[in-house]
PDB file of C-alpha atoms in Angstrom:
ATOM      1  CA  MET A   1      37.879 -49.863 -30.272  1.00  0.00           C
ATOM      2  CA  GLU A   2      37.170 -48.212 -26.899  1.00  0.00           C
ATOM      3  CA  GLU A   3      38.045 -44.801 -28.309  1.00  0.00           C
ATOM      4  CA  LEU A   4      35.647 -45.340 -31.212  1.00  0.00           C
ATOM      5  CA  LYS A   5      32.801 -46.088 -28.787  1.00  0.00           C
ATOM      6  CA  LEU A   6      33.560 -42.902 -26.842  1.00  0.00           C
ATOM      7  CA  LEU A   7      33.587 -40.844 -30.024  1.00  0.00           C
ATOM      8  CA  LEU A   8      30.190 -42.227 -31.018  1.00  0.00           C
ATOM      9  CA  ILE A   9      28.595 -41.859 -27.577  1.00  0.00           C
ATOM     10  CA  ARG A  10      29.916 -38.395 -26.662  1.00  0.00           C
ATOM     11  CA  PRO A  11      27.884 -36.372 -29.261  1.00  0.00           C
ATOM     12  CA  TRP A  12      24.698 -38.170 -28.250  1.00  0.00           C
ATOM     13  CA  PHE A  13      25.445 -37.491 -24.602  1.00  0.00           C
ATOM     14  CA  TYR A  14      25.904 -33.768 -25.252  1.00  0.00           C
ATOM     15  CA  ALA A  15      22.792 -33.565 -27.414  1.00  0.00           C
ATOM     16  CA  PHE A  16      20.729 -35.382 -24.793  1.00  0.00           C
ATOM     17  CA  SER A  17      22.108 -33.161 -22.009  1.00  0.00           C
ATOM     18  CA  ALA A  18      21.341 -29.977 -23.922  1.00  0.00           C
ATOM     19  CA  LEU A  19      17.822 -31.169 -24.728  1.00  0.00           C
ATOM     20  CA  SER A  20      17.212 -32.092 -21.083  1.00  0.00           C
ATOM     21  CA  VAL A  21      18.278 -28.638 -19.920  1.00  0.00           C
ATOM     22  CA  LEU A  22      15.987 -26.951 -22.461  1.00  0.00           C
ATOM     23  CA  VAL A  23      13.025 -29.073 -21.382  1.00  0.00           C
ATOM     24  CA  LEU A  24      13.649 -28.276 -17.720  1.00  0.00           C
ATOM     25  CA  LEU A  25      13.977 -24.558 -18.381  1.00  0.00           C
ATOM     26  CA  SER A  26      10.812 -24.393 -20.439  1.00  0.00           C
ATOM     27  CA  ALA A  27       8.880 -26.412 -17.864  1.00  0.00           C
ATOM     28  CA  CYS A  28       9.955 -24.183 -14.970  1.00  0.00           C
ATOM     29  CA  GLY A  29       9.595 -20.794 -16.618  1.00  0.00           C
ATOM     30  CA  ASN A  30       5.901 -19.963 -16.881  1.00  0.00           C
ATOM     31  CA  GLN A  31       4.138 -22.601 -14.850  1.00  0.00           C
ATOM     32  CA  LEU A  32       0.734 -21.403 -13.683  1.00  0.00           C
ATOM     33  CA  SER A  33      -0.377 -21.957 -10.100  1.00  0.00           C
ATOM     34  CA  GLY A  34      -3.662 -23.752  -9.412  1.00  0.00           C
ATOM     35  CA  SER A  35      -5.485 -20.459  -8.875  1.00  0.00           C
ATOM     36  CA  GLU A  36      -4.088 -19.035 -12.116  1.00  0.00           C
ATOM     37  CA  LYS A  37      -5.126 -22.162 -14.032  1.00  0.00           C
ATOM     38  CA  ALA A  38      -8.671 -21.874 -12.651  1.00  0.00           C
ATOM     39  CA  ALA A  39      -8.852 -18.168 -13.573  1.00  0.00           C
ATOM     40  CA  VAL A  40      -7.599 -18.920 -17.106  1.00  0.00           C
ATOM     41  CA  GLN A  41     -10.173 -21.728 -17.495  1.00  0.00           C
ATOM     42  CA  PHE A  42     -12.936 -19.341 -16.432  1.00  0.00           C
ATOM     43  CA  TYR A  43     -11.604 -16.611 -18.736  1.00  0.00           C
ATOM     44  CA  LYS A  44     -11.584 -19.068 -21.642  1.00  0.00           C
ATOM     45  CA  SER A  45     -15.112 -20.297 -20.893  1.00  0.00           C
ATOM     46  CA  VAL A  46     -16.595 -16.798 -20.673  1.00  0.00           C
ATOM     47  CA  TRP A  47     -14.507 -14.473 -22.844  1.00  0.00           C
ATOM     48  CA  VAL A  48     -13.170 -16.821 -25.541  1.00  0.00           C
ATOM     49  CA  GLU A  49     -15.578 -19.734 -26.077  1.00  0.00           C
ATOM     50  CA  GLY A  50     -18.784 -18.276 -24.643  1.00  0.00           C
ATOM     51  CA  ASP A  51     -19.486 -21.594 -22.861  1.00  0.00           C
ATOM     52  CA  MET A  52     -22.158 -20.794 -20.267  1.00  0.00           C
ATOM     53  CA  ASP A  53     -22.390 -24.371 -18.973  1.00  0.00           C
ATOM     54  CA  HIS A  54     -18.689 -24.665 -18.172  1.00  0.00           C
ATOM     55  CA  ALA A  55     -18.521 -21.161 -16.714  1.00  0.00           C
ATOM     56  CA  ALA A  56     -21.555 -21.803 -14.483  1.00  0.00           C
ATOM     57  CA  LYS A  57     -19.970 -24.998 -13.118  1.00  0.00           C
ATOM     58  CA  MET A  58     -16.934 -22.986 -12.026  1.00  0.00           C
ATOM     59  CA  LEU A  59     -18.967 -20.443 -10.033  1.00  0.00           C
ATOM     60  CA  SER A  60     -19.295 -20.583  -6.258  1.00  0.00           C
ATOM     61  CA  ASN A  61     -22.771 -20.490  -4.706  1.00  0.00           C
ATOM     62  CA  ARG A  62     -22.314 -16.759  -3.987  1.00  0.00           C
ATOM     63  CA  VAL A  63     -22.261 -15.759  -7.656  1.00  0.00           C
ATOM     64  CA  ASN A  64     -25.441 -15.356  -9.675  1.00  0.00           C
ATOM     65  CA  PRO A  65     -25.041 -17.204 -13.001  1.00  0.00           C
ATOM     66  CA  GLN A  66     -26.959 -14.389 -14.709  1.00  0.00           C
ATOM     67  CA  GLU A  67     -23.925 -12.172 -14.064  1.00  0.00           C
ATOM     68  CA  VAL A  68     -22.082 -14.411 -16.513  1.00  0.00           C
ATOM     69  CA  ARG A  69     -24.889 -14.644 -19.090  1.00  0.00           C
ATOM     70  CA  TRP A  70     -24.518 -11.181 -20.676  1.00  0.00           C
ATOM     71  CA  ARG A  71     -20.756 -11.604 -20.938  1.00  0.00           C
ATOM     72  CA  VAL A  72     -21.170 -14.974 -22.645  1.00  0.00           C
ATOM     73  CA  ASP A  73     -23.793 -13.477 -24.964  1.00  0.00           C
ATOM     74  CA  ASP A  74     -21.371 -10.657 -25.882  1.00  0.00           C
ATOM     75  CA  THR A  75     -18.648 -13.211 -26.579  1.00  0.00           C
ATOM     76  CA  LEU A  76     -20.930 -15.213 -28.849  1.00  0.00           C
ATOM     77  CA  THR A  77     -21.654 -12.130 -30.991  1.00  0.00           C
ATOM     78  CA  GLU A  78     -17.943 -11.604 -31.704  1.00  0.00           C
ATOM     79  CA  ALA A  79     -15.773 -13.658 -34.026  1.00  0.00           C
ATOM     80  CA  MET A  80     -14.022 -16.288 -31.913  1.00  0.00           C
ATOM     81  CA  THR A  81     -10.365 -15.506 -31.396  1.00  0.00           C
ATOM     82  CA  ASN A  82      -7.983 -16.858 -28.813  1.00  0.00           C
ATOM     83  CA  PRO A  83      -5.010 -14.491 -28.572  1.00  0.00           C
ATOM     84  CA  SER A  84      -2.234 -14.878 -26.040  1.00  0.00           C
ATOM     85  CA  ILE A  85      -2.827 -13.491 -22.568  1.00  0.00           C
ATOM     86  CA  LEU A  86      -0.667 -12.391 -19.653  1.00  0.00           C
ATOM     87  CA  VAL A  87      -1.540 -13.686 -16.166  1.00  0.00           C
ATOM     88  CA  VAL A  88      -0.422 -12.723 -12.653  1.00  0.00           C
ATOM     89  CA  GLU A  89      -1.704 -12.976  -9.099  1.00  0.00           C
ATOM     90  CA  SER A  90      -2.688  -9.434  -8.199  1.00  0.00           C
ATOM     91  CA  PRO A  91       0.004  -7.566  -6.255  1.00  0.00           C
ATOM     92  CA  THR A  92      -2.585  -5.046  -4.983  1.00  0.00           C
ATOM     93  CA  ASP A  93      -5.311  -7.395  -3.730  1.00  0.00           C
ATOM     94  CA  ARG A  94      -5.204  -9.308  -0.471  1.00  0.00           C
ATOM     95  CA  GLN A  95      -4.193 -12.926  -1.096  1.00  0.00           C
ATOM     96  CA  SER A  96      -4.666 -15.836   1.296  1.00  0.00           C
ATOM     97  CA  VAL A  97      -3.886 -19.523   1.165  1.00  0.00           C
ATOM     98  CA  ASN A  98      -7.349 -20.369  -0.160  1.00  0.00           C
ATOM     99  CA  THR A  99      -8.420 -17.150  -1.891  1.00  0.00           C
ATOM    100  CA  ARG A 100      -6.538 -15.523  -4.777  1.00  0.00           C
ATOM    101  CA  THR A 101      -7.230 -12.680  -7.166  1.00  0.00           C
ATOM    102  CA  VAL A 102      -5.770 -13.196 -10.619  1.00  0.00           C
ATOM    103  CA  LEU A 103      -5.335 -10.462 -13.219  1.00  0.00           C
ATOM    104  CA  ILE A 104      -5.478 -11.288 -16.915  1.00  0.00           C
ATOM    105  CA  HIS A 105      -4.347  -8.877 -19.624  1.00  0.00           C
ATOM    106  CA  ARG A 106      -5.081  -9.491 -23.300  1.00  0.00           C
ATOM    107  CA  PRO A 107      -2.532  -7.431 -25.267  1.00  0.00           C
ATOM    108  CA  ALA A 108      -4.304  -7.979 -28.610  1.00  0.00           C
ATOM    109  CA  ASP A 109      -7.140  -5.617 -27.669  1.00  0.00           C
ATOM    110  CA  LYS A 110      -5.834  -4.222 -24.352  1.00  0.00           C
ATOM    111  CA  ARG A 111      -8.647  -5.777 -22.323  1.00  0.00           C
ATOM    112  CA  ASP A 112      -8.180  -6.565 -18.657  1.00  0.00           C
ATOM    113  CA  TYR A 113      -9.951  -9.118 -16.486  1.00  0.00           C
ATOM    114  CA  ARG A 114      -9.924  -9.784 -12.738  1.00  0.00           C
ATOM    115  CA  VAL A 115     -10.980 -13.184 -11.405  1.00  0.00           C
ATOM    116  CA  THR A 116     -11.103 -14.045  -7.691  1.00  0.00           C
ATOM    117  CA  VAL A 117     -11.065 -17.762  -6.909  1.00  0.00           C
ATOM    118  CA  ARG A 118     -11.340 -19.807  -3.704  1.00  0.00           C
ATOM    119  CA  ARG A 119      -9.982 -23.294  -3.090  1.00  0.00           C
ATOM    120  CA  ILE A 120     -12.706 -25.635  -1.859  1.00  0.00           C
ATOM    121  CA  PRO A 121     -12.237 -28.942  -0.037  1.00  0.00           C
ATOM    122  CA  GLY A 122     -10.800 -31.428  -2.482  1.00  0.00           C
ATOM    123  CA  GLY A 123      -8.371 -28.888  -3.937  1.00  0.00           C
ATOM    124  CA  ARG A 124     -10.627 -27.517  -6.719  1.00  0.00           C
ATOM    125  CA  TRP A 125     -11.047 -23.786  -7.281  1.00  0.00           C
ATOM    126  CA  LYS A 126     -14.379 -21.934  -7.580  1.00  0.00           C
ATOM    127  CA  VAL A 127     -14.906 -18.404  -8.888  1.00  0.00           C
ATOM    128  CA  LEU A 128     -16.031 -15.940  -6.196  1.00  0.00           C
ATOM    129  CA  ASP A 129     -15.963 -12.779  -8.284  1.00  0.00           C
ATOM    130  CA  PHE A 130     -14.994 -11.597 -11.748  1.00  0.00           C
ATOM    131  CA  GLN A 131     -14.793  -8.325 -13.598  1.00  0.00           C
ATOM    132  CA  GLN A 132     -13.736  -7.033 -16.953  1.00  0.00           C
ATOM    133  CA  ASN A 133     -12.849  -3.591 -18.312  1.00  0.00           C
ATOM    134  CA  TYR A 134     -15.382  -0.941 -17.499  1.00  0.00           C
ATOM    135  CA  ASP A 135     -18.363  -0.757 -19.840  1.00  0.00           C
ATOM    136  CA  LYS A 136     -20.467   2.415 -19.606  1.00  0.00           C
ATOM    137  CA  ASP A 137     -23.694   0.422 -19.907  1.00  0.00           C
ATOM    138  CA  ARG A 138     -22.837  -2.537 -17.696  1.00  0.00           C
ATOM    139  CA  GLY A 139     -20.154  -1.434 -15.238  1.00  0.00           C
ATOM    140  CA  GLY A 140     -17.054  -3.469 -14.531  1.00  0.00           C
ATOM    141  CA  TYR A 141     -13.850  -2.142 -13.098  1.00  0.00           C
ATOM    142  CA  ILE A 142     -11.907   0.820 -14.335  1.00  0.00           C
ATOM    143  CA  SER A 143      -8.575  -0.733 -15.082  1.00  0.00           C
ATOM    144  CA  ASN A 144      -6.727   2.522 -15.808  1.00  0.00           C
ATOM    145  CA  ASP A 145      -4.470   0.534 -18.081  1.00  0.00           C
ATOM    146  CA  ALA A 146      -3.909  -1.970 -15.266  1.00  0.00           C
ATOM    147  CA  TYR A 147      -1.178  -3.846 -17.102  1.00  0.00           C
ATOM    148  CA  GLN A 148       0.927  -0.777 -17.849  1.00  0.00           C
ATOM    149  CA  ARG A 149       0.328   0.758 -14.411  1.00  0.00           C
ATOM    150  CA  LEU A 150       1.107  -2.427 -12.481  1.00  0.00           C
ATOM    151  CA  SER A 151       4.168  -3.121 -14.608  1.00  0.00           C
ATOM    152  CA  SER A 152       5.618   0.279 -13.711  1.00  0.00           C
ATOM    153  CA  GLU A 153       4.493   0.359 -10.050  1.00  0.00           C
ATOM    154  CA  PHE A 154       5.526  -3.243  -9.382  1.00  0.00           C
ATOM    155  CA  PRO A 155       8.483  -3.934 -11.697  1.00  0.00           C
ATOM    156  CA  GLY A 156       9.182  -7.284 -10.000  1.00  0.00           C
ATOM    157  CA  VAL A 157       5.786  -8.707 -10.942  1.00  0.00           C
ATOM    158  CA  ASN A 158       6.196 -11.671 -13.283  1.00  0.00           C
ATOM    159  CA  TRP A 159       3.408 -11.667 -15.857  1.00  0.00           C
ATOM    160  CA  LYS A 160       3.163 -15.187 -17.279  1.00  0.00           C
ATOM    161  CA  ARG A 161       2.378 -15.525 -20.952  1.00  0.00           C
ATOM    162  CA  VAL A 162      -0.242 -18.103 -21.927  1.00  0.00           C
ATOM    163  CA  ASP A 163      -0.482 -18.876 -25.618  1.00  0.00           C
ATOM    164  CA  ASN A 164      -3.763 -20.293 -26.887  1.00  0.00           C
ATOM    165  CA  PRO A 165      -5.414 -20.496 -23.455  1.00  0.00           C
TER     166      PRO A 165
END
């Protein structure tokens, strides 16, 4: 009788153990930091949903909300899509405990975004600065294929994939 119990329990034990390991591995693999989460939220508000209200709430006092307006307006003229993105804290920008620059690459259309955030008292993050690929009429930053360049110059950089940000 004891052997029968062991035979019935053992497969469940192995299945549960394997499932636990998979859950732990998936949870640890691409976790975003607080600064990366804030940058992705801002990216989604401006360049995916075109939500001016949410984007404006994320801005620090130093940023003019009108700087966001034309980007939101551009987003609203395009068909809404939400492709996967790649996110990393910039290896070329100065990082501090409370200020981080996050790079976002959208492989679907090869667009790059740079969002600088600052942690405020209470642990929330506010956007200090943001840029997108260079636009001849509006400026921006010249990314020079930032994703490809950074991937080759800094091979240890771990770009984190975010599906359906």
